XYZ file of C-alpha atoms in Angstrom:
742
model
C 8.475 16.768 -14.661
C 6.203 15.413 -17.360
C 6.727 16.923 -20.804
C 4.651 16.463 -23.940
C 6.640 14.888 -26.732
C 6.162 14.903 -30.480
C 6.743 11.733 -32.462
C 7.518 12.573 -36.083
C 8.887 10.789 -39.126
C 12.534 11.706 -39.605
C 13.368 11.615 -43.331
C 16.056 9.026 -43.841
C 16.244 8.666 -47.589
C 13.009 9.300 -49.451
C 11.620 5.842 -48.805
C 10.754 6.739 -45.230
C 8.494 9.502 -46.464
C 6.406 6.761 -48.026
C 6.993 3.703 -45.900
C 7.129 5.400 -42.505
C 8.602 2.636 -40.368
C 9.401 -1.004 -40.882
C 6.875 -3.102 -38.955
C 7.863 -6.080 -36.856
C 4.544 -7.796 -36.440
C 5.300 -11.363 -37.609
C 2.329 -12.808 -35.781
C 1.344 -15.879 -37.733
C -0.675 -18.425 -35.804
C -2.644 -15.996 -33.651
C -5.623 -17.604 -32.009
C -9.067 -16.421 -33.083
C -11.847 -15.898 -30.607
C -14.384 -13.229 -29.840
C -11.836 -11.646 -27.496
C -8.360 -11.135 -28.886
C -5.575 -11.627 -26.327
C -2.157 -9.986 -26.357
C -0.237 -10.940 -29.518
C 2.551 -8.520 -30.214
C 5.834 -7.807 -31.955
C 8.587 -5.363 -31.070
C 8.770 -2.210 -33.177
C 11.607 0.241 -33.729
C 11.562 4.028 -33.667
C 14.914 4.345 -35.433
C 13.293 6.253 -38.277
C 11.421 8.600 -35.946
C 12.300 11.903 -34.339
C 11.136 12.274 -30.733
C 11.261 15.925 -29.735
C 10.016 17.847 -26.708
C 6.847 19.775 -27.514
C 6.384 21.406 -24.090
C 8.003 21.016 -20.696
C 7.524 22.467 -17.245
C 4.244 20.590 -16.721
C 3.362 18.687 -13.579
C 1.464 15.454 -14.248
C -0.272 16.443 -17.524
C -3.357 14.337 -18.136
C -5.230 15.574 -21.195
C -4.648 17.634 -24.339
C -7.000 19.380 -26.763
C -5.828 21.271 -29.851
C -7.483 24.589 -30.661
C -8.277 25.746 -34.211
C -5.573 28.451 -34.020
C -2.775 25.886 -33.462
C -2.511 26.289 -29.711
C -3.415 23.487 -27.303
C -5.032 23.216 -23.909
C -3.340 20.865 -21.452
C -4.511 19.756 -18.010
C -2.216 19.175 -15.051
C -3.621 16.722 -12.528
C -2.961 18.958 -9.453
C -5.613 21.306 -10.853
C -4.095 23.602 -13.480
C -5.147 24.241 -17.084
C -2.637 25.867 -19.433
C -2.360 26.993 -23.020
C 0.563 25.696 -25.060
C 1.748 27.770 -28.010
C 2.844 26.023 -31.230
C 6.409 26.774 -30.092
C 5.805 24.849 -26.850
C 5.709 27.965 -24.653
C 3.416 27.568 -21.643
C 0.936 30.123 -20.402
C 0.303 30.862 -16.759
C -2.442 28.686 -15.228
C -5.826 29.676 -16.650
C -8.220 31.182 -14.131
C -11.685 29.771 -13.497
C -10.850 26.064 -13.274
C -13.106 24.308 -10.722
C -11.592 23.106 -7.445
C -10.367 19.507 -7.764
C -9.556 16.680 -5.371
C -5.911 16.006 -6.190
C -5.251 12.770 -4.372
C -4.352 9.311 -5.592
C -5.540 9.128 -9.194
C -7.845 12.104 -8.777
C -7.384 15.694 -9.895
C -7.947 17.645 -13.094
C -8.283 14.985 -15.772
C -9.373 15.425 -19.386
C -10.114 18.454 -21.541
C -12.181 18.751 -24.729
C -13.400 21.631 -26.851
C -16.914 22.045 -28.157
C -17.472 20.995 -31.797
C -18.618 24.592 -32.368
C -15.655 26.083 -30.485
C -14.947 28.667 -33.200
C -18.285 30.322 -32.463
C -18.903 29.539 -28.779
C -15.361 29.129 -27.281
C -16.640 26.418 -24.884
C -14.157 24.152 -23.089
C -15.110 20.990 -21.169
C -13.162 19.580 -18.208
C -13.476 16.297 -16.314
C -12.106 16.196 -12.794
C -12.394 14.654 -9.338
C -14.846 16.702 -7.288
C -15.354 16.676 -3.508
C -18.806 16.293 -1.994
C -20.866 14.492 0.650
C -19.488 10.963 1.042
C -16.099 11.617 -0.528
C -15.330 12.387 -4.159
C -16.471 11.542 -7.652
C -15.894 12.419 -11.287
C -17.555 15.591 -12.541
C -17.673 17.495 -15.835
C -17.808 21.285 -16.113
C -17.759 23.664 -19.046
C -16.861 27.323 -19.429
C -16.103 29.915 -22.056
C -12.410 30.457 -22.796
C -11.544 34.162 -22.839
C -8.404 36.208 -22.372
C -9.304 36.406 -18.668
C -9.643 32.636 -18.255
C -12.676 30.358 -18.084
C -15.877 32.291 -17.572
C -19.463 31.257 -16.795
C -18.212 27.878 -15.568
C -21.002 25.442 -14.742
C -21.006 21.780 -13.758
C -23.032 19.852 -16.335
C -22.669 16.337 -14.918
C -21.700 14.678 -11.615
C -20.973 11.035 -10.839
C -23.280 9.545 -8.218
C -22.754 8.602 -5.522
C -19.590 10.273 -4.237
C -17.545 7.743 -2.302
C -14.322 7.576 -0.323
C -10.950 6.658 -1.816
C -8.570 8.134 -4.349
C -8.630 5.576 -7.183
C -10.481 4.903 -10.439
C -12.039 8.211 -11.469
C -11.609 7.513 -15.212
C -11.965 9.822 -17.151
C -11.958 10.880 -20.806
C -14.248 13.176 -22.797
C -15.219 12.469 -26.434
C -17.744 14.320 -28.577
C -19.830 12.171 -30.919
C -20.761 13.191 -34.441
C -24.250 14.228 -33.287
C -22.781 16.665 -30.753
C -23.451 14.530 -27.672
C -20.678 14.061 -25.142
C -19.329 10.692 -23.980
C -17.787 10.575 -20.487
C -15.843 7.542 -19.284
C -15.788 6.812 -15.556
C -14.215 4.345 -13.142
C -15.943 2.206 -10.525
C -13.852 3.849 -7.768
C -11.863 0.664 -6.996
C -13.487 -0.425 -3.724
C -16.960 -0.308 -5.264
C -16.515 -2.737 -8.152
C -19.943 -4.331 -7.802
C -21.507 -0.922 -8.511
C -20.389 -1.277 -12.130
C -23.221 -3.794 -12.603
C -25.915 -1.551 -11.116
C -27.848 0.984 -13.173
C -28.816 3.111 -10.155
C -25.355 4.729 -10.022
C -22.793 6.029 -12.511
C -19.723 4.154 -11.241
C -17.984 2.094 -13.932
C -20.132 3.438 -16.762
C -19.882 5.204 -20.101
C -22.069 8.302 -19.839
C -23.754 10.099 -22.778
C -25.195 13.581 -22.326
C -25.913 16.600 -24.456
C -23.372 19.401 -24.468
C -25.470 21.355 -21.952
C -25.819 18.401 -19.559
C -29.332 17.370 -20.560
C -30.127 13.759 -21.466
C -30.440 12.641 -25.096
C -33.878 11.071 -25.607
C -32.404 8.101 -27.487
C -30.165 6.941 -24.637
C -30.709 3.209 -23.986
C -32.017 3.468 -20.400
C -34.163 6.615 -20.680
C -37.368 4.661 -20.240
C -36.048 1.937 -17.927
C -37.469 2.233 -14.423
C -34.782 2.626 -11.745
C -31.953 3.212 -14.226
C -30.125 6.509 -14.572
C -30.920 7.904 -18.036
C -27.407 9.218 -18.789
C -25.902 5.689 -18.819
C -24.745 4.488 -22.249
C -23.008 1.219 -21.268
C -21.988 -0.426 -17.999
C -19.812 -3.121 -16.440
C -16.564 -1.157 -16.863
C -13.612 -0.935 -14.467
C -11.496 2.192 -15.071
C -11.457 3.740 -18.543
C -8.495 6.100 -19.024
C -8.539 6.306 -22.800
C -11.273 7.023 -25.338
C -11.518 8.110 -28.965
C -14.042 8.303 -31.777
C -13.496 6.155 -34.848
C -13.409 8.726 -37.691
C -14.928 6.375 -40.254
C -17.664 4.613 -38.285
C -18.331 7.255 -35.626
C -18.090 4.538 -32.960
C -16.739 5.224 -29.486
C -13.676 3.163 -28.533
C -12.285 2.936 -25.009
C -9.264 1.592 -23.145
C -9.914 0.061 -19.736
C -7.581 -0.939 -16.921
C -7.900 -4.499 -15.671
C -6.701 -5.738 -12.293
C -3.754 -8.139 -12.539
C -4.171 -8.689 -16.255
C -7.353 -8.079 -18.194
C -6.801 -4.585 -19.629
C -9.319 -4.134 -22.454
C -9.946 -2.344 -25.738
C -13.703 -2.029 -26.311
C -16.205 -0.251 -28.533
C -19.022 0.326 -26.014
C -22.455 0.034 -27.595
C -25.720 1.390 -26.267
C -27.175 -0.599 -23.366
C -24.487 -3.304 -23.412
C -22.919 -4.870 -20.287
C -19.142 -5.253 -20.482
C -18.884 -7.676 -17.610
C -16.783 -6.182 -14.810
C -16.509 -7.611 -12.190
C -18.573 -10.680 -13.114
C -16.286 -11.653 -16.008
C -12.704 -10.582 -16.660
C -9.512 -11.908 -18.227
C -7.508 -10.755 -15.210
C -7.071 -11.881 -11.626
C -7.181 -9.963 -8.372
C -3.985 -8.414 -6.995
C -3.873 -11.230 -4.436
C -3.835 -13.759 -7.287
C -7.395 -14.862 -6.526
C -10.032 -15.340 -9.194
C -12.417 -12.461 -9.843
C -16.070 -13.104 -10.570
C -17.368 -16.120 -12.465
C -14.836 -16.532 -15.255
C -14.114 -14.979 -18.627
C -17.450 -15.355 -20.418
C -21.127 -15.161 -19.569
C -24.282 -14.871 -21.614
C -25.468 -11.294 -21.929
C -22.014 -9.823 -21.301
C -19.717 -8.463 -23.992
C -16.200 -9.603 -24.807
C -13.419 -7.049 -25.400
C -12.125 -6.509 -28.913
C -8.609 -6.962 -27.512
C -7.220 -7.627 -24.051
C -3.863 -7.759 -22.310
C -2.516 -10.469 -19.982
C -0.363 -9.411 -18.239
C -1.466 -5.817 -17.894
C 0.222 -2.902 -19.603
C -1.840 -0.284 -17.670
C -3.033 1.513 -20.832
C -3.728 5.229 -20.762
C -4.812 7.501 -23.583
C -6.188 6.292 -26.895
C -6.124 7.636 -30.434
C -7.131 6.242 -33.831
C -4.455 7.442 -36.226
C -5.508 9.107 -39.499
C -2.572 11.441 -40.208
C -0.153 11.768 -43.080
C 3.087 11.749 -41.053
C 3.003 7.930 -40.811
C 1.087 6.568 -43.824
C 1.527 2.923 -42.827
C 0.077 3.622 -39.403
C -3.258 4.899 -40.686
C -6.111 2.855 -39.280
C -4.189 1.906 -36.119
C -5.032 2.509 -32.486
C -2.284 3.869 -30.237
C -2.241 3.733 -26.439
C 0.374 4.494 -23.826
C 1.648 1.846 -21.426
C 2.120 3.097 -17.876
C 3.464 -0.261 -16.753
C 6.159 -1.209 -19.257
C 6.861 2.409 -20.236
C 6.211 2.447 -23.942
C 3.738 2.943 -26.767
C 1.447 0.237 -28.169
C 0.018 0.150 -31.684
C -3.008 -2.097 -32.208
C -4.462 -3.132 -35.550
C -7.811 -4.940 -35.671
C -8.553 -6.941 -38.783
C -10.550 -9.929 -40.039
C -7.718 -12.275 -39.072
C -7.557 -11.030 -35.505
C -5.724 -8.338 -33.602
C -2.059 -7.463 -33.909
C 0.002 -5.326 -31.586
C 3.347 -3.619 -32.050
C 5.201 -2.225 -29.049
C 7.657 0.658 -29.086
C 9.965 1.222 -26.147
C 13.437 2.160 -27.399
C 13.807 5.908 -27.164
C 10.810 6.185 -24.813
C 11.158 4.080 -21.642
C 8.875 6.364 -19.663
C 5.306 6.116 -18.412
C 2.949 7.463 -21.072
C -0.200 9.052 -19.664
C -1.838 10.221 -22.889
C -1.536 9.894 -26.674
C -3.021 12.421 -29.110
C -2.797 13.088 -32.839
C -1.929 16.681 -33.605
C -3.246 18.768 -36.497
C 0.170 18.264 -38.157
C -0.237 14.468 -38.113
C 2.401 13.966 -35.403
C 1.687 11.893 -32.318
C 1.864 13.760 -29.012
C 2.778 11.780 -25.889
C 2.579 12.795 -22.229
C 5.619 11.121 -20.687
C 6.746 11.067 -17.047
C 10.302 10.845 -15.785
C 10.750 7.970 -13.332
C 11.187 9.241 -9.766
C 9.898 12.740 -10.488
C 6.626 12.284 -8.600
C 8.368 11.651 -5.269
C 10.748 14.539 -5.891
C 7.818 16.860 -6.544
C 6.239 15.848 -3.228
C 9.478 16.596 -1.375
C 9.850 19.911 -3.221
C 6.353 20.990 -2.214
C 6.885 19.936 1.414
C 10.188 21.811 1.474
C 8.665 24.983 0.031
C 5.663 24.885 2.364
C 7.912 24.302 5.388
C 10.102 27.266 4.490
C 7.063 29.556 4.205
C 6.014 28.688 7.756
C 9.582 28.829 9.065
C 9.884 32.421 7.883
C 7.250 33.475 10.423
C 9.446 33.224 13.553
C 12.590 34.980 12.224
C 10.418 37.673 10.633
C 8.766 38.336 13.988
C 12.165 38.381 15.739
C 13.758 40.807 13.315
C 10.792 43.182 13.631
C 10.873 43.181 17.439
C 14.657 42.873 17.885
C 16.122 44.641 14.853
C 19.509 45.167 16.444
C 20.179 41.553 17.462
C 22.788 40.054 15.096
C 21.629 36.498 15.743
C 18.058 37.346 14.678
C 19.249 39.197 11.588
C 21.433 36.226 10.695
C 18.638 33.764 11.366
C 16.304 35.724 9.116
C 18.910 35.908 6.342
C 19.639 32.178 6.465
C 15.918 31.314 6.446
C 15.305 33.603 3.466
C 18.227 31.975 1.650
C 16.764 28.530 2.396
C 13.323 29.631 1.163
C 14.837 30.979 -2.061
C 16.703 27.693 -2.510
C 13.493 25.695 -1.934
C 11.654 27.839 -4.470
C 14.519 27.454 -6.939
C 14.473 23.650 -6.656
C 10.708 23.608 -7.126
C 10.931 25.841 -10.192
C 13.767 23.764 -11.628
C 11.601 20.654 -11.392
C 8.656 22.447 -12.967
C 10.854 23.532 -15.872
C 12.001 19.989 -16.593
C 15.294 20.061 -14.712
C 14.905 16.711 -12.969
C 17.907 14.378 -12.963
C 18.431 11.044 -11.163
C 20.888 12.642 -8.723
C 18.497 15.435 -7.709
C 17.185 13.447 -4.743
C 20.631 13.033 -3.191
C 21.723 16.585 -3.967
C 18.594 18.397 -2.783
C 18.330 16.402 0.461
C 22.009 16.917 1.194
C 21.428 20.618 0.599
C 18.507 20.597 3.061
C 20.738 19.162 5.780
C 23.637 21.456 4.943
C 21.395 24.540 5.130
C 20.415 23.540 8.680
C 24.078 23.078 9.556
C 24.926 26.419 7.929
C 22.373 28.150 10.139
C 23.851 26.538 13.261
C 27.402 27.444 12.242
C 26.261 31.030 11.658
C 24.759 31.120 15.151
C 28.074 29.856 16.491
C 30.065 32.773 15.082
C 27.475 35.546 15.277
C 25.927 34.576 18.605
C 27.491 32.042 20.910
C 28.360 28.332 20.864
C 25.409 27.459 23.104
C 22.946 29.196 20.771
C 24.236 26.909 18.018
C 24.367 23.719 20.080
C 21.133 24.215 22.041
C 19.001 25.590 19.206
C 15.625 23.879 19.200
C 13.679 24.990 16.143
C 16.670 24.996 13.804
C 17.953 21.630 15.043
C 14.510 20.075 14.533
C 14.779 20.886 10.836
C 17.237 17.996 10.631
C 14.350 15.655 11.430
C 12.144 17.165 8.735
C 14.948 16.821 6.180
C 15.612 13.206 7.141
C 11.991 12.039 7.276
C 11.213 13.762 3.951
C 13.728 11.476 2.240
C 11.380 8.527 2.810
C 8.917 10.106 0.340
C 11.277 9.064 -2.444
C 11.200 5.376 -1.405
C 14.970 5.151 -1.760
C 16.713 3.857 1.372
C 20.089 4.962 0.034
C 19.038 8.612 0.184
C 17.701 8.126 3.728
C 21.007 6.647 4.908
C 23.303 9.115 3.132
C 21.354 12.169 4.240
C 20.953 10.879 7.782
C 24.669 10.159 8.124
C 25.436 13.599 6.724
C 23.244 15.219 9.394
C 24.915 13.173 12.141
C 28.409 14.017 10.915
C 27.720 17.727 10.460
C 26.147 18.172 13.899
C 28.856 16.082 15.556
C 31.509 18.188 13.772
C 29.831 21.363 15.026
C 29.896 20.013 18.592
C 33.531 18.962 18.273
C 34.580 22.356 16.863
C 32.724 24.263 19.578
C 34.215 22.073 22.296
C 37.737 22.537 20.930
C 37.565 26.312 20.506
C 35.232 27.532 23.265
C 34.858 27.035 27.004
C 31.342 25.686 26.874
C 30.973 25.966 30.675
C 31.586 29.730 30.581
C 28.663 31.420 32.429
C 28.547 34.081 29.688
C 27.330 31.480 27.220
C 24.797 29.989 29.644
C 22.726 33.148 29.845
C 22.315 33.227 26.073
C 20.869 29.763 25.441
C 21.074 27.620 28.549
C 23.844 25.492 30.056
C 26.068 23.038 28.278
C 25.124 19.361 28.693
C 27.115 16.704 26.908
C 24.391 14.162 27.689
C 21.760 16.334 26.007
C 23.878 16.803 22.893
C 24.662 13.089 22.703
C 20.927 12.413 23.032
C 20.372 14.683 20.030
C 22.758 12.559 17.983
C 20.935 9.424 19.117
C 17.601 10.957 18.076
C 19.022 11.782 14.647
C 20.107 8.170 14.322
C 16.615 7.019 15.283
C 15.130 9.334 12.639
C 17.393 7.729 10.040
C 16.321 4.242 11.129
C 12.652 5.300 11.033
C 12.976 6.652 7.486
C 14.784 3.544 6.287
C 12.154 1.371 7.983
C 9.349 3.228 6.177
C 11.070 2.696 2.846
C 11.904 -0.946 3.548
C 8.333 -1.571 4.637
C 6.993 -0.123 1.393
C 9.455 -2.235 -0.575
C 8.480 -5.276 1.466
C 4.832 -4.779 0.587
C 5.777 -4.694 -3.090
C 7.829 -7.858 -2.570
C 4.948 -9.658 -0.869
C 2.612 -8.673 -3.680
C 4.808 -10.715 -6.036
C 5.270 -13.770 -3.768
C 3.362 -16.926 -2.987
C 2.638 -16.967 0.743
C 3.171 -20.688 1.298
C 6.376 -21.367 -0.618
C 7.945 -17.907 -0.853
C 8.359 -18.347 -4.611
C 7.156 -15.791 -7.120
C 3.418 -15.951 -7.770
C 1.579 -16.297 -11.040
C 1.100 -12.565 -11.537
C 4.835 -11.925 -11.310
C 5.508 -14.899 -13.579
C 3.247 -13.454 -16.270
C 5.177 -10.179 -16.212
C 8.571 -11.887 -16.106
C 7.703 -14.263 -18.952
C 6.526 -11.427 -21.181
C 9.745 -9.513 -20.476
C 11.844 -12.631 -21.112
C 10.125 -13.250 -24.445
C 10.787 -9.634 -25.436
C 14.456 -9.989 -24.529
C 14.695 -13.328 -26.331
C 13.224 -11.869 -29.525
C 15.402 -8.773 -29.302
C 18.680 -10.567 -28.584
C 18.081 -13.682 -30.678
C 18.634 -15.960 -27.666
C 16.684 -19.139 -26.862
C 14.225 -19.268 -23.981
C 12.771 -22.357 -22.348
C 9.986 -22.890 -19.867
C 8.895 -25.954 -17.906
C 5.662 -26.624 -16.031
C 6.138 -29.128 -13.201
C 3.222 -30.915 -11.548
C 3.678 -33.038 -8.394
C 2.355 -36.520 -9.119
C -0.600 -37.871 -7.110
C -0.715 -34.760 -4.923
C -4.387 -35.250 -4.069
C -3.557 -38.731 -2.779
C -0.846 -37.230 -0.548
C -3.390 -34.837 0.958
C -5.990 -37.589 1.388
C -3.592 -40.031 3.097
C -1.281 -37.760 5.092
C -3.317 -34.580 5.465
C -2.999 -31.068 4.111
C -0.213 -30.117 6.516
C 2.119 -32.678 4.968
C 0.895 -31.679 1.515
C 1.953 -28.111 2.264
C 5.268 -29.406 3.557
C 5.807 -31.318 0.311
C 5.173 -28.143 -1.688
C 7.644 -26.220 0.475
C 10.317 -28.919 0.176
C 10.001 -29.055 -3.618
C 10.025 -25.248 -3.791
C 13.213 -25.078 -1.712
C 14.927 -27.695 -3.842
C 13.981 -25.921 -7.044
C 15.177 -22.584 -5.667
C 18.573 -24.000 -4.726
C 19.000 -25.467 -8.204
C 18.276 -22.227 -10.054
C 20.957 -20.211 -11.819
C 21.024 -16.458 -11.336
C 19.292 -15.951 -14.674
C 16.560 -18.553 -13.995
C 13.275 -18.016 -12.210
C 10.926 -20.426 -10.485
C 7.325 -19.591 -9.587
C 4.361 -21.369 -8.095
C 1.856 -21.555 -10.907
C -1.069 -22.724 -8.813
C -1.935 -25.693 -6.615
C 0.817 -28.296 -6.969
C 2.240 -26.795 -10.177
C 5.504 -24.879 -10.562
C 7.009 -23.072 -13.533
C 10.727 -22.821 -14.215
C 11.834 -20.085 -16.618
C 15.267 -20.605 -18.209
C 16.545 -17.706 -20.370
C 19.383 -18.517 -22.761
C 18.674 -22.249 -22.567
C 17.711 -24.303 -25.663
C 14.800 -26.657 -25.236
C 16.843 -29.892 -25.233
C 19.219 -28.519 -22.601
C 16.226 -27.391 -20.550
C 14.733 -30.889 -20.824
C 17.937 -32.363 -19.391
C 17.963 -29.838 -16.547
C 14.352 -30.583 -15.623
C 15.004 -34.335 -15.701
C 17.984 -33.787 -13.372
C 15.715 -31.837 -11.038
C 13.206 -34.670 -11.101
C 15.886 -37.169 -10.157
C 16.997 -34.902 -7.309
C 13.439 -34.633 -5.999
C 13.104 -38.428 -6.161
C 16.305 -38.774 -4.154
C 15.016 -36.469 -1.395
C 12.092 -38.255 0.306
C 10.163 -36.586 3.130
C 10.119 -38.109 6.618
C 6.483 -38.660 7.623
C 7.213 -40.283 11.003
C 7.269 -43.860 12.277
C 10.375 -44.512 10.155
C 8.421 -43.949 6.976
C 9.523 -41.909 3.968
C 7.351 -40.276 1.362
C 8.912 -40.185 -2.101
C 7.908 -37.211 -4.212
C 7.921 -37.280 -7.992
C 6.681 -34.909 -10.664
C 5.763 -34.782 -14.316
C 6.905 -31.934 -16.541
C 6.256 -30.362 -19.897
C 8.978 -28.239 -21.527
C 8.548 -25.642 -24.268
C 11.159 -23.569 -26.081
C 11.006 -20.271 -27.892
C 11.010 -19.673 -30.774
C 11.197 -23.320 -31.922
C 7.853 -24.464 -30.472
C 5.776 -21.339 -31.025
C 3.863 -19.933 -33.960
C 2.994 -16.845 -31.912
C 5.686 -15.546 -29.558
C 3.440 -14.879 -26.585
C 3.357 -15.860 -22.931
C 0.029 -17.617 -23.419
C 1.322 -19.668 -26.348
C 4.434 -20.756 -24.458
C 2.527 -21.745 -21.332
C -0.050 -23.585 -23.435
C 2.645 -25.523 -25.270
C 4.313 -26.591 -22.013
C 0.933 -27.445 -20.499
C 0.016 -29.712 -23.447
C 3.284 -31.589 -22.988
C 2.719 -31.826 -19.229
C -0.646 -33.448 -19.949
C 1.080 -35.867 -22.325
C 3.576 -36.766 -19.581
C 0.741 -37.541 -17.183
C -1.102 -39.632 -19.744
C 2.084 -41.544 -20.473
C 2.253 -42.744 -16.883
C 3.531 -39.729 -14.904
C 7.025 -39.349 -13.481
C 8.532 -38.203 -16.766
C 9.510 -35.079 -18.705
C 8.316 -34.336 -22.237
C 9.853 -31.569 -24.303
C 8.519 -32.234 -27.793
C 5.612 -33.772 -29.648
C 7.742 -36.890 -30.240
C 8.281 -38.985 -27.064
C 10.973 -41.074 -28.797
C 12.943 -37.894 -29.513
C 12.673 -36.970 -25.819
C 13.945 -40.381 -24.716
C 16.943 -40.054 -27.063
C 17.673 -36.582 -25.704
C 17.511 -37.762 -22.085
C 19.583 -40.847 -22.804
C 22.294 -38.795 -24.476
């Protein structure tokens, strides 16, 4: 369940009515460049009230406030609803176009016409099916008491392609009444973002009726589509209009790092995928680098990614000190980011306490409050299971309904119908509970256990109303165990798979044991009802249930394994650079929050190229693996070691002051020296490394991952220039020697 939340100022003495919230930006020493990288502080919401505005929504994506105080909200599966000022939801509004609700597709953004008071026009962006696959489309219709009327599609993305990712999309009206549409490059078609013959990875500008403004930048360019405003974008899921300048601002997802805040200008190329500040999900480089002539730099970018979604420029009175700030949601680290752009660079403040959920959209309400679309972790999988359960029960009602019509006097058919109806009502009740915001972390266990127990209840009922063989030899009802067990894998929680599977095994085995103890299962009277008794067949059923459990667990483990591999270096098995970036950012946050030291060391194997040239790449790989294994064995539970690239490793040491970290790294170096590699013919290859150590906050003017890595890298370079085979942890080599000697 994904409710909309209000974020308001909670009066706490009168000073909060003026000051709003104490800022924790403290970002002296930020680097200046055309593109501003992540520099952030941790903010507090202690002086705020977070209250539920509306609940009972499934995957809300966009919000538009109406002049009468109500709001329109989109649900990605394809529903549009009205929300009263009290938070009460309407029934789904009729007339919404059919959407492709798969992956990131579905019903996306909603906007109202600037002249809504007189024309009542509502605009929707959504994923639309068509020849070749799907693509983003925009439709508009008149909002009446009967729903949306006279709905017409005013723009379609071309071409439509396969896949369920990167549709964009946000809608923003400009001051002149034209409509901006943000799109994605549909993930597998990234190169299309650089081509003007399609609308993938573009900002689109059209008139409100779908016609093309004559002053668009590519109207007179041969071969270019005239609706294109800017190009070279990846996947823009946030957009807003600056109220003072009238400029369009957008938020764009990067790959592994490289999320961007831009103000797209007419005819400009924003680089994707030729230039980017991120890397591919494999860790490989994307494109040609981070800069190129003729391509624009972002106003602000994130490394590592925060997966931004939704964007608003705050102008309200509820938070006076926040005026002039951008706000975006963070799908990845489950919080809210505030960005301030100024002449001295960009500053970011992150809010997570009291939120800790994925934020899909951020809007400013007419009352000056911020409205957030927030998702409960785990709810998406539970919704899938709830829909599968409800759909299954609808189809399962067919057979007992037919039986009770044709055999109205048979108790077993009456009972079967009653049990199936009860199960259908239960399935509907669970689905409605989720839609009304009733999700809890234990719902997965409870609802799956209920699924299995309903099957067992039906079999027990057959035992007493019919005969033991009807219960034990039932085919359709018994097969529902498999559906219940396999459905647990949709939650990607192996614990639920195991618990529910064992419950099914135990309940069916108990039914068999009870029937065997209380009935003569070989009695011919029972055979005629549902076939003969066969202990082998019943045991086989238990075996098949066990196999279903193993299959479900395997599916979940496989999915988890894929996530694990995405974070690992293939050669050494250590964490890769992408995971390191995320872990370092989290460690810096924790260090700042808890007031604990944090140290980091970059290790570089000395003369590694010479090793490859003399002994070959196979032995070079072996040297990397040996060093990686040694480092892994030496790590404490709180430490982390990652392969940074090539022959470089990074050791992250939370709670460790810099001098202590320097001693630890020197001890590791000595251990590596004492562990030569056998290269054959009674020869040993001695491995050594150089290292640079940095500590937070002592060594940093800006508490960022980039600053810490840069500091350690500068000291690593100093160690190499000083003759290699040494560790440097400060800008004073004499101080380091004293520290190591002591």
